[in-house]
């Protein structure tokens, strides 16, 4: 680990050993590489082509667009909505970081690619398509997305098959995005809010876990609980509208569900620390701040770490969890909680991913970056060359550099092998980059 050159100031700014602005821009390229549907004229990742143009609902509704989830081509709505919420959150709170990196327009486009799709998928007030593509059939194919021939069924939630977590997280994403676009495109912002309000009502009035309704998602993104998403959505709607009804709902549900006693965390399935940071910001109440501080202190002082200092929260997507924790720390610092030490520790987690761990874990960036991520489209040579399971089994690097993608990361002992078949440590995913990108935006905004 490099020695930090810290400026002893209120911010305890540490000299950046890495170009955070470049990584922020690269991360946005990763989201371009994950785009499904008809690609725009300004697409920078030109090796990607139009794909999945026949995605549709039961009644032929247009479900094209959105993001492919990871190294595969399923559109899983729950982690996609979480991704959009966290990206929007970073844009709202650290817009200066995006502006400084020359990435504000592309940051907004990354959010809008998801929210445009959510509007399409919200086919009526109490009906929302939460998945397109069948997990096992999709995973049996290795090739370009434009060459897919398997069926891509669409799965929805409705009043008889509810999904409060999915509808709630999507409401949060749309509400947060409405703030992003408020001063950019007022009509679009208002449309996002209309859908957000309807989806929250749907989530709250018809309660249940989405993965009990969309059963194909169980093996991939099974939800543990929907209650945190209900509070999360209400809090975001209050931030977007200043309507006290939403704040009252958020706080009463928070108390009713006992969220103050839940284990902390922020990831595609758990929003509890995000809820607490947001409610602390919106209400300035000490109780929320204390809970956030307790969680961050636990991470810094008690959470398992690798020998080189990476927070080891879960074996699957280690770096994603560490980056999410870093983002929570940076948000906690904005609340005035142990600001200098939290920012410093958050920076160590991001810097581990960028090279302090002994190598870069971000494709196309830094020293010895991953070149064989578990990712179909980037592994394929341009058509008409064959791309199949022989490509997967090849020892060669992926044909295209998947710029900006954060891989899963090392094991508990800092061991990592750049192996395409290792989807635990070497897959990429839209949710992996979300907290990471928002943490980068914070570091840039702070002048690191």
PDB file of C-alpha atoms in Angstrom, residues 233-377:
ATOM      1  CA  UNK A 233     -38.686   4.744  -2.346  1.00  0.00           C
ATOM      2  CA  UNK A 234     -40.672   6.964   0.033  1.00  0.00           C
ATOM      3  CA  UNK A 235     -37.500   8.806   1.076  1.00  0.00           C
ATOM      4  CA  UNK A 236     -36.479   9.427  -2.532  1.00  0.00           C
ATOM      5  CA  UNK A 237     -39.976  10.612  -3.402  1.00  0.00           C
ATOM      6  CA  UNK A 238     -39.811  13.082  -0.543  1.00  0.00           C
ATOM      7  CA  UNK A 239     -36.432  14.336  -1.754  1.00  0.00           C
ATOM      8  CA  UNK A 240     -37.843  14.725  -5.269  1.00  0.00           C
ATOM      9  CA  UNK A 241     -41.157  16.353  -4.319  1.00  0.00           C
ATOM     10  CA  UNK A 242     -40.816  17.952  -0.851  1.00  0.00           C
ATOM     11  CA  UNK A 243     -44.236  16.387  -0.194  1.00  0.00           C
ATOM     12  CA  UNK A 244     -44.290  15.701   3.550  1.00  0.00           C
ATOM     13  CA  UNK A 245     -46.631  12.773   3.015  1.00  0.00           C
ATOM     14  CA  UNK A 246     -43.697  10.800   1.652  1.00  0.00           C
ATOM     15  CA  UNK A 247     -41.400  11.735   4.528  1.00  0.00           C
ATOM     16  CA  UNK A 248     -44.068  10.760   7.053  1.00  0.00           C
ATOM     17  CA  UNK A 249     -44.539   7.463   5.248  1.00  0.00           C
ATOM     18  CA  UNK A 250     -40.801   6.813   5.120  1.00  0.00           C
ATOM     19  CA  UNK A 251     -40.284   7.518   8.808  1.00  0.00           C
ATOM     20  CA  UNK A 252     -43.329   5.592   9.995  1.00  0.00           C
ATOM     21  CA  UNK A 253     -42.451   2.558   7.871  1.00  0.00           C
ATOM     22  CA  UNK A 254     -38.818   2.810   9.044  1.00  0.00           C
ATOM     23  CA  UNK A 255     -40.033   2.569  12.646  1.00  0.00           C
ATOM     24  CA  UNK A 256     -42.676  -0.053  11.903  1.00  0.00           C
ATOM     25  CA  UNK A 257     -40.147  -2.301  10.150  1.00  0.00           C
ATOM     26  CA  UNK A 258     -37.440  -1.671  12.755  1.00  0.00           C
ATOM     27  CA  UNK A 259     -34.857  -0.735  10.134  1.00  0.00           C
ATOM     28  CA  UNK A 260     -32.645   0.805  12.813  1.00  0.00           C
ATOM     29  CA  UNK A 261     -31.989  -2.753  14.011  1.00  0.00           C
ATOM     30  CA  UNK A 262     -31.167  -4.233  10.610  1.00  0.00           C
ATOM     31  CA  UNK A 263     -27.581  -4.960   9.657  1.00  0.00           C
ATOM     32  CA  UNK A 264     -26.060  -2.156   7.616  1.00  0.00           C
ATOM     33  CA  UNK A 265     -25.265  -2.343   3.937  1.00  0.00           C
ATOM     34  CA  UNK A 266     -25.914  -0.999   0.479  1.00  0.00           C
ATOM     35  CA  UNK A 267     -26.200  -3.343  -2.488  1.00  0.00           C
ATOM     36  CA  UNK A 268     -28.763  -4.461  -5.038  1.00  0.00           C
ATOM     37  CA  UNK A 269     -30.728  -6.311  -2.341  1.00  0.00           C
ATOM     38  CA  UNK A 270     -30.173  -4.157   0.756  1.00  0.00           C
ATOM     39  CA  UNK A 271     -30.850  -0.440   0.925  1.00  0.00           C
ATOM     40  CA  UNK A 272     -30.791  -0.018   4.707  1.00  0.00           C
ATOM     41  CA  UNK A 273     -27.644   2.124   4.989  1.00  0.00           C
ATOM     42  CA  UNK A 274     -28.753   4.143   1.982  1.00  0.00           C
ATOM     43  CA  UNK A 275     -32.082   4.753   3.718  1.00  0.00           C
ATOM     44  CA  UNK A 276     -30.335   5.902   6.895  1.00  0.00           C
ATOM     45  CA  UNK A 277     -27.966   8.263   5.069  1.00  0.00           C
ATOM     46  CA  UNK A 278     -30.834   9.729   3.072  1.00  0.00           C
ATOM     47  CA  UNK A 279     -33.108  10.197   6.088  1.00  0.00           C
ATOM     48  CA  UNK A 280     -30.230  11.770   8.022  1.00  0.00           C
ATOM     49  CA  UNK A 281     -29.705  14.193   5.134  1.00  0.00           C
ATOM     50  CA  UNK A 282     -33.412  14.975   4.775  1.00  0.00           C
ATOM     51  CA  UNK A 283     -34.288  15.344   8.479  1.00  0.00           C
ATOM     52  CA  UNK A 284     -30.951  16.119  10.168  1.00  0.00           C
ATOM     53  CA  UNK A 285     -32.052  13.797  12.986  1.00  0.00           C
ATOM     54  CA  UNK A 286     -29.286  12.499  15.187  1.00  0.00           C
ATOM     55  CA  UNK A 287     -30.756   9.002  15.436  1.00  0.00           C
ATOM     56  CA  UNK A 288     -30.187   8.349  11.742  1.00  0.00           C
ATOM     57  CA  UNK A 289     -26.704   9.857  11.890  1.00  0.00           C
ATOM     58  CA  UNK A 290     -25.799   7.679  14.871  1.00  0.00           C
ATOM     59  CA  UNK A 291     -26.881   4.526  13.046  1.00  0.00           C
ATOM     60  CA  UNK A 292     -24.861   5.470   9.965  1.00  0.00           C
ATOM     61  CA  UNK A 293     -21.832   6.271  12.091  1.00  0.00           C
ATOM     62  CA  UNK A 294     -22.119   2.989  13.947  1.00  0.00           C
ATOM     63  CA  UNK A 295     -22.164   1.042  10.676  1.00  0.00           C
ATOM     64  CA  UNK A 296     -19.227   2.898   9.135  1.00  0.00           C
ATOM     65  CA  UNK A 297     -17.188   2.548  12.323  1.00  0.00           C
ATOM     66  CA  UNK A 298     -17.920  -1.171  12.289  1.00  0.00           C
ATOM     67  CA  UNK A 299     -16.672  -1.419   8.708  1.00  0.00           C
ATOM     68  CA  UNK A 300     -13.461   0.442   9.465  1.00  0.00           C
ATOM     69  CA  UNK A 301     -12.686  -1.185  12.809  1.00  0.00           C
ATOM     70  CA  UNK A 302     -14.260  -4.637  12.770  1.00  0.00           C
ATOM     71  CA  UNK A 303     -15.155  -5.778   9.256  1.00  0.00           C
ATOM     72  CA  UNK A 304     -12.882  -8.512   7.871  1.00  0.00           C
ATOM     73  CA  UNK A 305     -10.223  -7.163   5.518  1.00  0.00           C
ATOM     74  CA  UNK A 306      -7.731  -8.753   3.162  1.00  0.00           C
ATOM     75  CA  UNK A 307      -4.036  -8.535   4.133  1.00  0.00           C
ATOM     76  CA  UNK A 308      -3.700  -5.534   1.789  1.00  0.00           C
ATOM     77  CA  UNK A 309      -6.631  -3.718   3.338  1.00  0.00           C
ATOM     78  CA  UNK A 310      -9.675  -4.386   1.159  1.00  0.00           C
ATOM     79  CA  UNK A 311     -12.963  -4.688   3.016  1.00  0.00           C
ATOM     80  CA  UNK A 312     -14.008  -8.308   2.623  1.00  0.00           C
ATOM     81  CA  UNK A 313     -17.788  -8.219   2.958  1.00  0.00           C
ATOM     82  CA  UNK A 314     -18.692 -11.070   0.632  1.00  0.00           C
ATOM     83  CA  UNK A 315     -16.757 -13.452  -1.596  1.00  0.00           C
ATOM     84  CA  UNK A 316     -18.938 -12.649  -4.606  1.00  0.00           C
ATOM     85  CA  UNK A 317     -18.042  -9.289  -6.127  1.00  0.00           C
ATOM     86  CA  UNK A 318     -15.738  -8.277  -3.285  1.00  0.00           C
ATOM     87  CA  UNK A 319     -14.741  -4.996  -4.924  1.00  0.00           C
ATOM     88  CA  UNK A 320     -18.369  -4.059  -5.570  1.00  0.00           C
ATOM     89  CA  UNK A 321     -19.160  -4.362  -1.850  1.00  0.00           C
ATOM     90  CA  UNK A 322     -16.057  -2.397  -0.862  1.00  0.00           C
ATOM     91  CA  UNK A 323     -16.910   0.357  -3.370  1.00  0.00           C
ATOM     92  CA  UNK A 324     -20.494   0.535  -2.096  1.00  0.00           C
ATOM     93  CA  UNK A 325     -19.142   0.859   1.448  1.00  0.00           C
ATOM     94  CA  UNK A 326     -16.790   3.605   0.260  1.00  0.00           C
ATOM     95  CA  UNK A 327     -19.708   5.507  -1.228  1.00  0.00           C
ATOM     96  CA  UNK A 328     -21.669   5.252   2.036  1.00  0.00           C
ATOM     97  CA  UNK A 329     -18.581   6.559   3.889  1.00  0.00           C
ATOM     98  CA  UNK A 330     -18.291   9.498   1.514  1.00  0.00           C
ATOM     99  CA  UNK A 331     -21.980  10.293   1.977  1.00  0.00           C
ATOM    100  CA  UNK A 332     -21.597   9.963   5.756  1.00  0.00           C
ATOM    101  CA  UNK A 333     -18.711  12.432   5.581  1.00  0.00           C
ATOM    102  CA  UNK A 334     -21.047  14.873   3.814  1.00  0.00           C
ATOM    103  CA  UNK A 335     -23.263  14.644   6.900  1.00  0.00           C
ATOM    104  CA  UNK A 336     -20.331  15.870   8.978  1.00  0.00           C
ATOM    105  CA  UNK A 337     -19.590  12.488  10.498  1.00  0.00           C
ATOM    106  CA  UNK A 338     -15.835  11.915  11.040  1.00  0.00           C
ATOM    107  CA  UNK A 339     -15.397  13.496   7.635  1.00  0.00           C
ATOM    108  CA  UNK A 340     -11.625  13.343   7.236  1.00  0.00           C
ATOM    109  CA  UNK A 341     -11.157   9.759   8.448  1.00  0.00           C
ATOM    110  CA  UNK A 342     -14.162   8.433   6.509  1.00  0.00           C
ATOM    111  CA  UNK A 343     -12.995  10.074   3.281  1.00  0.00           C
ATOM    112  CA  UNK A 344      -9.489   8.765   3.791  1.00  0.00           C
ATOM    113  CA  UNK A 345     -10.678   5.209   4.355  1.00  0.00           C
ATOM    114  CA  UNK A 346     -13.082   5.378   1.410  1.00  0.00           C
ATOM    115  CA  UNK A 347     -10.186   6.456  -0.785  1.00  0.00           C
ATOM    116  CA  UNK A 348      -8.146   3.407   0.263  1.00  0.00           C
ATOM    117  CA  UNK A 349     -10.916   1.137  -0.995  1.00  0.00           C
ATOM    118  CA  UNK A 350     -11.177   2.814  -4.395  1.00  0.00           C
ATOM    119  CA  UNK A 351      -7.385   2.941  -4.700  1.00  0.00           C
ATOM    120  CA  UNK A 352      -7.146  -0.785  -3.978  1.00  0.00           C
ATOM    121  CA  UNK A 353      -9.294  -1.414  -7.045  1.00  0.00           C
ATOM    122  CA  UNK A 354      -7.173   0.939  -9.142  1.00  0.00           C
ATOM    123  CA  UNK A 355      -3.781  -0.519  -8.257  1.00  0.00           C
ATOM    124  CA  UNK A 356      -2.973  -0.465  -4.551  1.00  0.00           C
ATOM    125  CA  UNK A 357      -3.917  -4.128  -4.351  1.00  0.00           C
ATOM    126  CA  UNK A 358      -0.975  -4.882  -6.649  1.00  0.00           C
ATOM    127  CA  UNK A 359      -2.749  -4.493  -9.967  1.00  0.00           C
ATOM    128  CA  UNK A 360      -5.716  -2.754 -11.517  1.00  0.00           C
ATOM    129  CA  UNK A 361      -9.098  -4.456 -11.277  1.00  0.00           C
ATOM    130  CA  UNK A 362     -10.649  -2.076 -13.817  1.00  0.00           C
ATOM    131  CA  UNK A 363     -10.546  -3.204 -17.445  1.00  0.00           C
ATOM    132  CA  UNK A 364      -8.470  -0.926 -19.661  1.00  0.00           C
ATOM    133  CA  UNK A 365      -7.073   1.142 -16.811  1.00  0.00           C
ATOM    134  CA  UNK A 366      -3.812   1.199 -14.916  1.00  0.00           C
ATOM    135  CA  UNK A 367      -1.239  -1.514 -14.288  1.00  0.00           C
ATOM    136  CA  UNK A 368      -1.939  -5.071 -15.459  1.00  0.00           C
ATOM    137  CA  UNK A 369      -5.723  -4.663 -15.747  1.00  0.00           C
ATOM    138  CA  UNK A 370      -8.036  -7.643 -16.343  1.00  0.00           C
ATOM    139  CA  UNK A 371      -8.131  -8.670 -20.000  1.00  0.00           C
ATOM    140  CA  UNK A 372     -10.352 -11.768 -19.728  1.00  0.00           C
ATOM    141  CA  UNK A 373     -13.467 -10.658 -17.867  1.00  0.00           C
ATOM    142  CA  UNK A 374     -16.397 -13.083 -17.888  1.00  0.00           C
ATOM    143  CA  UNK A 375     -18.304 -11.027 -20.457  1.00  0.00           C
ATOM    144  CA  UNK A 376     -19.730 -12.322 -23.703  1.00  0.00           C
ATOM    145  CA  UNK A 377     -19.886  -9.383 -26.080  1.00  0.00           C
TER     146      UNK A 377
END
